[in-house]
Coordinates of C-alpha atoms and ligand atoms in Angstrom, one line a residue:
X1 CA 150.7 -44.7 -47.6
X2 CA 147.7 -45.8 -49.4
X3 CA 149.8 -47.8 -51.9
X4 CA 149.2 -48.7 -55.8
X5 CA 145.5 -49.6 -54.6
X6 CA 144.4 -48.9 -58.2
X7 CA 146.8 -51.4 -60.1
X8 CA 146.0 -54.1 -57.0
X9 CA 142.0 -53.7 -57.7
X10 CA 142.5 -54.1 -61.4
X11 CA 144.1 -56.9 -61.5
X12 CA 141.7 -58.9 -59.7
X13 CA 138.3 -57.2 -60.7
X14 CA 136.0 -57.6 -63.2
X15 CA 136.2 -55.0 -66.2
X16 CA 134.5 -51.6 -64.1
X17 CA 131.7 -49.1 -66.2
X18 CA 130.8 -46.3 -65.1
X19 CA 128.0 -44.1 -66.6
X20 CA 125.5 -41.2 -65.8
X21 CA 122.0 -39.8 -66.1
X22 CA 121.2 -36.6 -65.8
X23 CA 117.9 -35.2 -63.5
X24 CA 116.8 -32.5 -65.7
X25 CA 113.4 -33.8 -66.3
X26 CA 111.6 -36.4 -67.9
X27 CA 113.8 -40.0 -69.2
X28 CA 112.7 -40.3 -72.3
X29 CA 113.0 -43.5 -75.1
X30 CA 116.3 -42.0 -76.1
X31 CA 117.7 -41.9 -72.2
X32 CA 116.6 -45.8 -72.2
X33 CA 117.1 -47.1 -75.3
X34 CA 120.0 -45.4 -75.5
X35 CA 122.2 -45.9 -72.1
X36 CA 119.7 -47.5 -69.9
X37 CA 118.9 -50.8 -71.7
X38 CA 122.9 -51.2 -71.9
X39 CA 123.3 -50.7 -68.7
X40 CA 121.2 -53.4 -67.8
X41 CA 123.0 -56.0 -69.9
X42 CA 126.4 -54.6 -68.7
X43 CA 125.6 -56.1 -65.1
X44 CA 126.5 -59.5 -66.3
X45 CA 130.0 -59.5 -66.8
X46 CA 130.9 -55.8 -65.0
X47 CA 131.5 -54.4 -61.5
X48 CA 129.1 -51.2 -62.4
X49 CA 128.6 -47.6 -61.0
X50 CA 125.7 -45.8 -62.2
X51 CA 125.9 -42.3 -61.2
X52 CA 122.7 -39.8 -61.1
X53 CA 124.5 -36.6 -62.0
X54 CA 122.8 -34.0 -60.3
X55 CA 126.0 -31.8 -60.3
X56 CA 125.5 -32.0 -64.1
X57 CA 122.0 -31.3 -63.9
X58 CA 122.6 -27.3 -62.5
X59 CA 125.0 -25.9 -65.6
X60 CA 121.6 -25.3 -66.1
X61 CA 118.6 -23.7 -63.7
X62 CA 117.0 -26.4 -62.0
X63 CA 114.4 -25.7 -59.5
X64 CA 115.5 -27.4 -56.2
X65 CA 112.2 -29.4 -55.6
X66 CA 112.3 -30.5 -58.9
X67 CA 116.0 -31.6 -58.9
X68 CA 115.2 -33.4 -56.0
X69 CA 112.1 -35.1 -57.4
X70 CA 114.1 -36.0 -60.4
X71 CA 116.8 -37.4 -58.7
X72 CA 114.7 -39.8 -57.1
X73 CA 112.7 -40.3 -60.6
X74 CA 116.0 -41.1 -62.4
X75 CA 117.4 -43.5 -59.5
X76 CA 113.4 -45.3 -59.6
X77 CA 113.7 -45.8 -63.6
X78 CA 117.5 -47.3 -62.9
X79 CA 115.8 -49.9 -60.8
X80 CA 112.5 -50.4 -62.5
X81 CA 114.5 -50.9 -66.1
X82 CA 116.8 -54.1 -63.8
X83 CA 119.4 -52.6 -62.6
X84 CA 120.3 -54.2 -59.0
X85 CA 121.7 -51.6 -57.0
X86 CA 122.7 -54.0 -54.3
X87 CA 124.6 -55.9 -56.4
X88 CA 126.0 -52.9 -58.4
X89 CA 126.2 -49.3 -57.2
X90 CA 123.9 -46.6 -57.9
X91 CA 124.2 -43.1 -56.4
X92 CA 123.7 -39.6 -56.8
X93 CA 127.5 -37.4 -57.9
X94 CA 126.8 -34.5 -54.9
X95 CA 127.0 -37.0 -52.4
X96 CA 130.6 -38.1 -53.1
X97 CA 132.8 -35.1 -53.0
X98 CA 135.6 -36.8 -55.1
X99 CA 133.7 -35.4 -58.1
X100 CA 134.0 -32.0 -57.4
X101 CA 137.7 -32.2 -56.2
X102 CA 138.6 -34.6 -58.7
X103 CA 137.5 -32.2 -61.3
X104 CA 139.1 -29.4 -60.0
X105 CA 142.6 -30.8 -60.6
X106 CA 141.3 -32.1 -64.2
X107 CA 140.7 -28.5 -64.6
X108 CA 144.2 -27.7 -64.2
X109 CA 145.2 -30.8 -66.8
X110 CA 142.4 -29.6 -69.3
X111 CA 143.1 -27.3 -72.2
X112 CA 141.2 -24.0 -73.1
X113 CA 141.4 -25.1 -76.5
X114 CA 139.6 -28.3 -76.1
X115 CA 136.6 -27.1 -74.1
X116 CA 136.3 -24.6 -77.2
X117 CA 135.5 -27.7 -79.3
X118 CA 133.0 -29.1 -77.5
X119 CA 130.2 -29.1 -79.9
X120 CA 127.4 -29.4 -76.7
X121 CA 128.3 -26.8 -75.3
X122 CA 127.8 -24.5 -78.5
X123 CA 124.6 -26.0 -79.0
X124 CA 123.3 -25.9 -75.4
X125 CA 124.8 -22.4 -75.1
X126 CA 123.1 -21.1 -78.5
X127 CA 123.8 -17.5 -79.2
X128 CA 123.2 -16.5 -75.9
X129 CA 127.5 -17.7 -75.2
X130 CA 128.5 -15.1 -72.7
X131 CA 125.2 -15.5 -70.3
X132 CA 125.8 -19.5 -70.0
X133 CA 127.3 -20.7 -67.2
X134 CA 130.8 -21.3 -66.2
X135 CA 129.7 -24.7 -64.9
X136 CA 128.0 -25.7 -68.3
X137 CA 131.2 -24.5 -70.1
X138 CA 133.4 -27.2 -67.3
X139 CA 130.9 -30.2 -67.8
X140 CA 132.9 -31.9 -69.6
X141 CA 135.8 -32.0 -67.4
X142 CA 133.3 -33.0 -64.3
X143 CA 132.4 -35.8 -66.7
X144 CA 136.3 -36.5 -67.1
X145 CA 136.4 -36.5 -62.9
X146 CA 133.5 -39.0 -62.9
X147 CA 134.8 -41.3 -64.7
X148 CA 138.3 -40.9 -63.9
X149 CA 137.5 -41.0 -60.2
X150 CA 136.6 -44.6 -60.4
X151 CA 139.3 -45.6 -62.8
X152 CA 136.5 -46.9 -64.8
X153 CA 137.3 -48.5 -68.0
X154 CA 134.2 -48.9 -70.4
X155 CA 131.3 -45.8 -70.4
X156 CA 128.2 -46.6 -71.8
X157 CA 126.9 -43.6 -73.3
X158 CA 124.6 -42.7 -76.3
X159 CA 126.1 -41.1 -79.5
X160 CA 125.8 -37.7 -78.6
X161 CA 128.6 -38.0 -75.9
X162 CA 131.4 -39.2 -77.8
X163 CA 133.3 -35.7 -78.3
X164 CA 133.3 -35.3 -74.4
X165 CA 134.6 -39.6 -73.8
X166 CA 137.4 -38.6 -76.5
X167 CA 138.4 -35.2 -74.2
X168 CA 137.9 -37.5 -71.5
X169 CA 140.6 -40.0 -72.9
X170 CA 142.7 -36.8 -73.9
X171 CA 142.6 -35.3 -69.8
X172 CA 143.9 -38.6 -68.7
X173 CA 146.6 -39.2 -71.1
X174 CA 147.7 -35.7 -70.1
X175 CA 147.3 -35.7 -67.1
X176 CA 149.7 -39.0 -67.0
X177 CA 152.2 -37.5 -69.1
X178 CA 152.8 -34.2 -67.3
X179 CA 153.4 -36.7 -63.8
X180 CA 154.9 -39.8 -65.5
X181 CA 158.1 -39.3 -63.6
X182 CA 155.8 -38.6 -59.8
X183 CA 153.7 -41.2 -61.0
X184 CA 156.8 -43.5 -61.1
X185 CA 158.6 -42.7 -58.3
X186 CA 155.6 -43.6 -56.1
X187 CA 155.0 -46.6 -57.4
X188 CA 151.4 -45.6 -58.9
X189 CA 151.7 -46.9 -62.4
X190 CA 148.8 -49.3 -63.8
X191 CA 151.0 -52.4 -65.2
X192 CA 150.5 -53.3 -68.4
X193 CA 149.1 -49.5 -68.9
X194 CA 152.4 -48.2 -70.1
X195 CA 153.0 -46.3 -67.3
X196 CA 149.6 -44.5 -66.7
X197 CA 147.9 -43.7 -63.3
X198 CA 144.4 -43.3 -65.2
X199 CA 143.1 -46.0 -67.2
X200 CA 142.1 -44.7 -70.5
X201 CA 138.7 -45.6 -70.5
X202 CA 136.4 -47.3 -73.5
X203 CA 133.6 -45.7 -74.8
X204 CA 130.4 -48.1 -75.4
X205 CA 128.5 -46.7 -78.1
X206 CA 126.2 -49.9 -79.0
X207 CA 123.0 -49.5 -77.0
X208 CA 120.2 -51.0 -79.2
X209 CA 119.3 -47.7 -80.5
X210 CA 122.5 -45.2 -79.8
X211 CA 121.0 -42.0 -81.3
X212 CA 117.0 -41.5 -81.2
X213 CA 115.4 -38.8 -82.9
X214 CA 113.2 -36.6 -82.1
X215 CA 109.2 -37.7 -83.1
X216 CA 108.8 -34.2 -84.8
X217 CA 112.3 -33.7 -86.6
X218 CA 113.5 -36.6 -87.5
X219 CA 116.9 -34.9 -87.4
X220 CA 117.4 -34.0 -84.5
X221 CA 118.3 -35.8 -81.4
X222 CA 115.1 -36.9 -78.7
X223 CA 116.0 -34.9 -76.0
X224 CA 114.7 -33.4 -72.4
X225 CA 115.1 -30.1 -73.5
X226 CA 112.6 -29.9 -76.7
X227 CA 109.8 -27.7 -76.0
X228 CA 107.9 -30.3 -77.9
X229 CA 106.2 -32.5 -75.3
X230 CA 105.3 -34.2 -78.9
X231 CA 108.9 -34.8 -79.6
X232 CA 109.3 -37.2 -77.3
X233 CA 107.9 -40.6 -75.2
X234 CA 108.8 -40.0 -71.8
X235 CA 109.2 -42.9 -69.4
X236 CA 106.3 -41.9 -67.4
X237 CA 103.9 -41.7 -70.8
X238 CA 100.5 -43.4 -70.0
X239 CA 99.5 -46.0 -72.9
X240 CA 96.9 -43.5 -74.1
X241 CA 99.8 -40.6 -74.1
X242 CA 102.3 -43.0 -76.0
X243 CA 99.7 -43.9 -78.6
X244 CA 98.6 -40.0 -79.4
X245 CA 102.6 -38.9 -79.3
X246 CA 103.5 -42.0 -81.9
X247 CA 100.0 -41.5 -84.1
X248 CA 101.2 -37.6 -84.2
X249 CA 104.7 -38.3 -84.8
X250 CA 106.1 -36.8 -88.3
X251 CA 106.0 -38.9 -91.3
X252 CA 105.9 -39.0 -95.3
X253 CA 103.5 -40.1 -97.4
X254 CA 105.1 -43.2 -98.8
X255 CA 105.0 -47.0 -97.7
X256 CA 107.4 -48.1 -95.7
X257 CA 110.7 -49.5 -98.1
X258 CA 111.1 -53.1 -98.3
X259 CA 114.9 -52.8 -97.3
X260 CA 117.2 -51.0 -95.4
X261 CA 118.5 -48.6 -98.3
X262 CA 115.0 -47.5 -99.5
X263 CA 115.1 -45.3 -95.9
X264 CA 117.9 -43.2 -97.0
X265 CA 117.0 -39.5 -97.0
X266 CA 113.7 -40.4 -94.8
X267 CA 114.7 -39.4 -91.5
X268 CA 111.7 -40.1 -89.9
X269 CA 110.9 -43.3 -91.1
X270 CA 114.1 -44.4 -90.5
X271 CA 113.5 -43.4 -86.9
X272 CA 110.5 -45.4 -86.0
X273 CA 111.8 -48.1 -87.9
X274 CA 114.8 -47.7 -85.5
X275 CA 112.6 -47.6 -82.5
X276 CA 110.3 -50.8 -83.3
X277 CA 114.0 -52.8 -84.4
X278 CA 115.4 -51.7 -80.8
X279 CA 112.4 -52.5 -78.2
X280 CA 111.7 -55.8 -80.6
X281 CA 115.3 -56.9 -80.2
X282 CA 115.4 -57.3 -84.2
X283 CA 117.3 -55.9 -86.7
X284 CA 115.5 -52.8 -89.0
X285 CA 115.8 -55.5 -91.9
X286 CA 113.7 -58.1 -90.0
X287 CA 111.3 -54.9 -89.3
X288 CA 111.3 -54.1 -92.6
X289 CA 110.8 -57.6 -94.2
X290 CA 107.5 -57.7 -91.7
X291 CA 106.3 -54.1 -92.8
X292 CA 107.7 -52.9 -96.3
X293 CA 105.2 -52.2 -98.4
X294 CA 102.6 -51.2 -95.6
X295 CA 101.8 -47.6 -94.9
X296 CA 102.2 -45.8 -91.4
X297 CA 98.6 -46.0 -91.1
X298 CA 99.5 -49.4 -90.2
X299 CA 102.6 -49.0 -88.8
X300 CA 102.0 -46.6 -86.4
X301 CA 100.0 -48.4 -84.0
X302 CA 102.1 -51.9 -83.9
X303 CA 104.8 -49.4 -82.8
X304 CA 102.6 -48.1 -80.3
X305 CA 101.5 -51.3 -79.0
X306 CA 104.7 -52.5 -78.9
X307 CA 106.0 -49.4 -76.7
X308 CA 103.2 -49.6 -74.6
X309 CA 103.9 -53.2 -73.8
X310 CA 107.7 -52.6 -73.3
X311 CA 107.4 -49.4 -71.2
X312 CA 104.4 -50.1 -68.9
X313 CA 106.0 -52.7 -66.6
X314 CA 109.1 -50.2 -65.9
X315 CA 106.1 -47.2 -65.4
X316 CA 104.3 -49.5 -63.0
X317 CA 107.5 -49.9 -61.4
X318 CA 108.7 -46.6 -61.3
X319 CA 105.1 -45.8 -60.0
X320 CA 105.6 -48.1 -57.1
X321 CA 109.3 -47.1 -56.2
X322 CA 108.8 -43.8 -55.7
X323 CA 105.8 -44.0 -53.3
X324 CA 108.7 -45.2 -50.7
X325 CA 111.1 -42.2 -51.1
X326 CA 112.5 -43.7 -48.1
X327 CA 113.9 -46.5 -50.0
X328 CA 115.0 -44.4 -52.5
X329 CA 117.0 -42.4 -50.4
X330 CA 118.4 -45.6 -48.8
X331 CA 119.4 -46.8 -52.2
X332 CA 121.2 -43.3 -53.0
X333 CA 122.9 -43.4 -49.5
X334 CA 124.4 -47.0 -49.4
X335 CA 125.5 -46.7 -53.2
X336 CA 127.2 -43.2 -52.5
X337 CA 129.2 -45.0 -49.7
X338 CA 129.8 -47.7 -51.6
X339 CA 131.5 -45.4 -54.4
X340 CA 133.5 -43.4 -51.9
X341 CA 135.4 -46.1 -51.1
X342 CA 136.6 -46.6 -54.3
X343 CA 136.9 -43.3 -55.1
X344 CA 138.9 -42.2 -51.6
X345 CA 141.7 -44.0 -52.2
X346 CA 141.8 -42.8 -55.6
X347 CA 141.7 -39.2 -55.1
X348 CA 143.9 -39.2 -52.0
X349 CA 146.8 -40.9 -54.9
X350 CA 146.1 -38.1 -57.4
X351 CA 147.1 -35.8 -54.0
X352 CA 149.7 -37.3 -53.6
X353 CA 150.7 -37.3 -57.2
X354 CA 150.5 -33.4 -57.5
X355 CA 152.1 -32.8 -54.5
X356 CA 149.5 -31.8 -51.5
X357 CA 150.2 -31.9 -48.2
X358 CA 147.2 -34.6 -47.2
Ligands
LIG401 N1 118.2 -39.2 -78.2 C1 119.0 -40.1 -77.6 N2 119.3 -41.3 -78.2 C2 120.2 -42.1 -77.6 N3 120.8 -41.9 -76.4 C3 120.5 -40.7 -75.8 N4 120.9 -40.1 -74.6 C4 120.4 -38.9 -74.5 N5 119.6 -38.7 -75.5 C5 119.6 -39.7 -76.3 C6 121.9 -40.8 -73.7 O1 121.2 -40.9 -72.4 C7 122.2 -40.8 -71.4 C8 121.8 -39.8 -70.4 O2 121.7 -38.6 -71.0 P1 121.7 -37.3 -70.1 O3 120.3 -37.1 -69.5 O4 122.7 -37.4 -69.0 O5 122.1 -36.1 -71.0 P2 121.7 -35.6 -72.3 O6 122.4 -36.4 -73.4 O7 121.9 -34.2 -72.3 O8 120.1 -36.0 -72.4 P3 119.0 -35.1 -73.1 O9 117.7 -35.7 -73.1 O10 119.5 -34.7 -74.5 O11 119.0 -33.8 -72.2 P4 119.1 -32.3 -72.7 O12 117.8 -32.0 -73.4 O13 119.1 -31.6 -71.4 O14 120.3 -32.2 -73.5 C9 123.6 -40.4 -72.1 O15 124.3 -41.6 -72.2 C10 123.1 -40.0 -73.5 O16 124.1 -40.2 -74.4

């Protein structure tokens, strides 16, 4: 019997994050500013398990060099931003079959109804519903599993994934409920967690910059996916790449506003204002107070400078990572041992909880 290994952990371990990345392609300003810079800082005072989701990454076609090459690219930018993976765990999902397993019961706990709500999949599946794939319809619930798998209890994510930490929080309470009386009887029960074998965990929506636009549409999101190449500074940008994307990016006419208020209704502005506040560490006031009243003409290329200057070293580093794939692969190997021997004991308690024969 593996015993209440979750409640014993808890109680003596520092406060556990888990979050993801997706290798579907470039990481772009919004991946890093977004999640990435967080995680950094989260190091400090958490026990943290950063996850390359590559189980994520085929709800959609990837092509299998590709996926691998991104795998490795994403893992590269974890370390190059600060992340210590020896310290901390970093890993890739398919290596660590808990995910897969773990979601398939979460399937079983999950509602119809509340995958229906799931605004990224209606966007990500566009008209063309019926022809998406069953897989891109479940993410969600694999996200639930990842998460759930570790008993994590704070996710760092960016804006857009707050719908699918809420149906994460909803799968777990469920899931608790339906086996409170099992989860009793074998003594599984997180104290002080009114009686729960998951944790319901936090979401950490405070990055410095939780929901980048795009640089051509300053309503929508910055995102792999945009045809654009223009929409977006990718992680690997060369200085002279950065400066044509940001001296291209949409704007108005106007000067920039002296205050906050004066970038209501200017989407775009508002954006690279966003942007320089984040990577300066200041707040859009302190931005503004330096630049209201000066056009873009001028604005433009302190903002490029100032990517540049934040986004080389990580580059350089990124650059230098991934001419040892071996070490790479090392990295992805240790962490994914490291995270099945959390997640092991985990999932063989959820067995036990629904009743297979292990
Ligand atoms: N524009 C963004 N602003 C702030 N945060 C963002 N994130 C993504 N885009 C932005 C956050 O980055 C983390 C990893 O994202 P992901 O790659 O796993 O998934 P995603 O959200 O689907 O990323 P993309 O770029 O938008 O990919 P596609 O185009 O495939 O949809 C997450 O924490 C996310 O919130």
């Amino acid at each position: 019997m593996s015993g209440n290994s979750g409640t014993e952990q808890m109680s003596k371990r520092k406060p556990r994050v888990f979050s993801g990345v997706q290798p579907t392609g470039n990481l772009h300003l919004g991946n890093y500013l977004g999640a990435i810079v967080r995680f950094v800082d989260l190091q400090q005072d958490h026990e943290c398990i950063y996850c390359v989701v590559d189980m994520h990454a085929i709800t959609v076609w990837q092509d299998p060099q590709e996926l691998l090459r991104s795998t490795r690219e994403v893992t590269a930018a974890f370390i190059a931003a600060g992340i210590d993976p020896e310290e901390h765990i970093v890993f890739n999902q398919s290596q660590v079959s808990q995910h897969a397993e773990l979601a398939w019961v979460l399937n079983c706990t999950a509602r119809i109804g509340w995958l229906n709500r799931m605004t990224q999949f209606k966007e990500k599946a566009g008209k063309n519903r019926e022809n998406a794939s069953v897989g891109l319809y479940d993410y969600p619930v694999l996200m639930a599993a990842d998460i759930l798998a570790y008993h994590a209890d704070r996710v760092p994510v960016g804006e857009d994934q707050k719908q699918h930490l809420e149906l994460t929080r909803d799968i777990a309470q469920k899931f608790n409920n339906d086996y409170a009386q099992r989860i009793a009887e074998l003594g599984l029960a997180r104290e002080g967690e009114d009686g729960g074998f998951f944790p319901l965990p936090e979401p950490l929506i405070q990055g410095p910059a939780t929901r980048v636009m795009s640089l051509r549409d300053g309503t929508k999101k910055m995102s792999k996916s945009d045809p654009s190449e223009y929409s977006r500074i990718n992680l690997s940008d060369d200085a002279d790449m950065i400066a044509k994307k940001i001296r291209k990016a949409k704007t108005d006419p106007e000067p920039l506003p002296e205050s906050v208020e004066g970038l209501e209704g200017r989407a775009e502005a508002a954006n690279l204002v966003g942007i320089y506040a984040a990577l300066a560490g200041l707040t859009k006031e302190q931005v503004l107070a330096e630049f209201g009243g000066r056009g873009f003409a001028e604005f433009k290329p302190a903002l490029a400078d100032l990517v540049v200057e934040k986004l080389a070293p990580i580059n350089a580093e990124m650059k230098r990572l991934l001419d040892d794939v071996g070490y790479i692969d090392s990295v992805l190997r240790s962490g994914a041992e490291r995270a099945r021997a959390i997640a092991e004991p985990i999932f063989d308690d959820v067995k036990r909880i629904v009743g297979f024969l292990a």
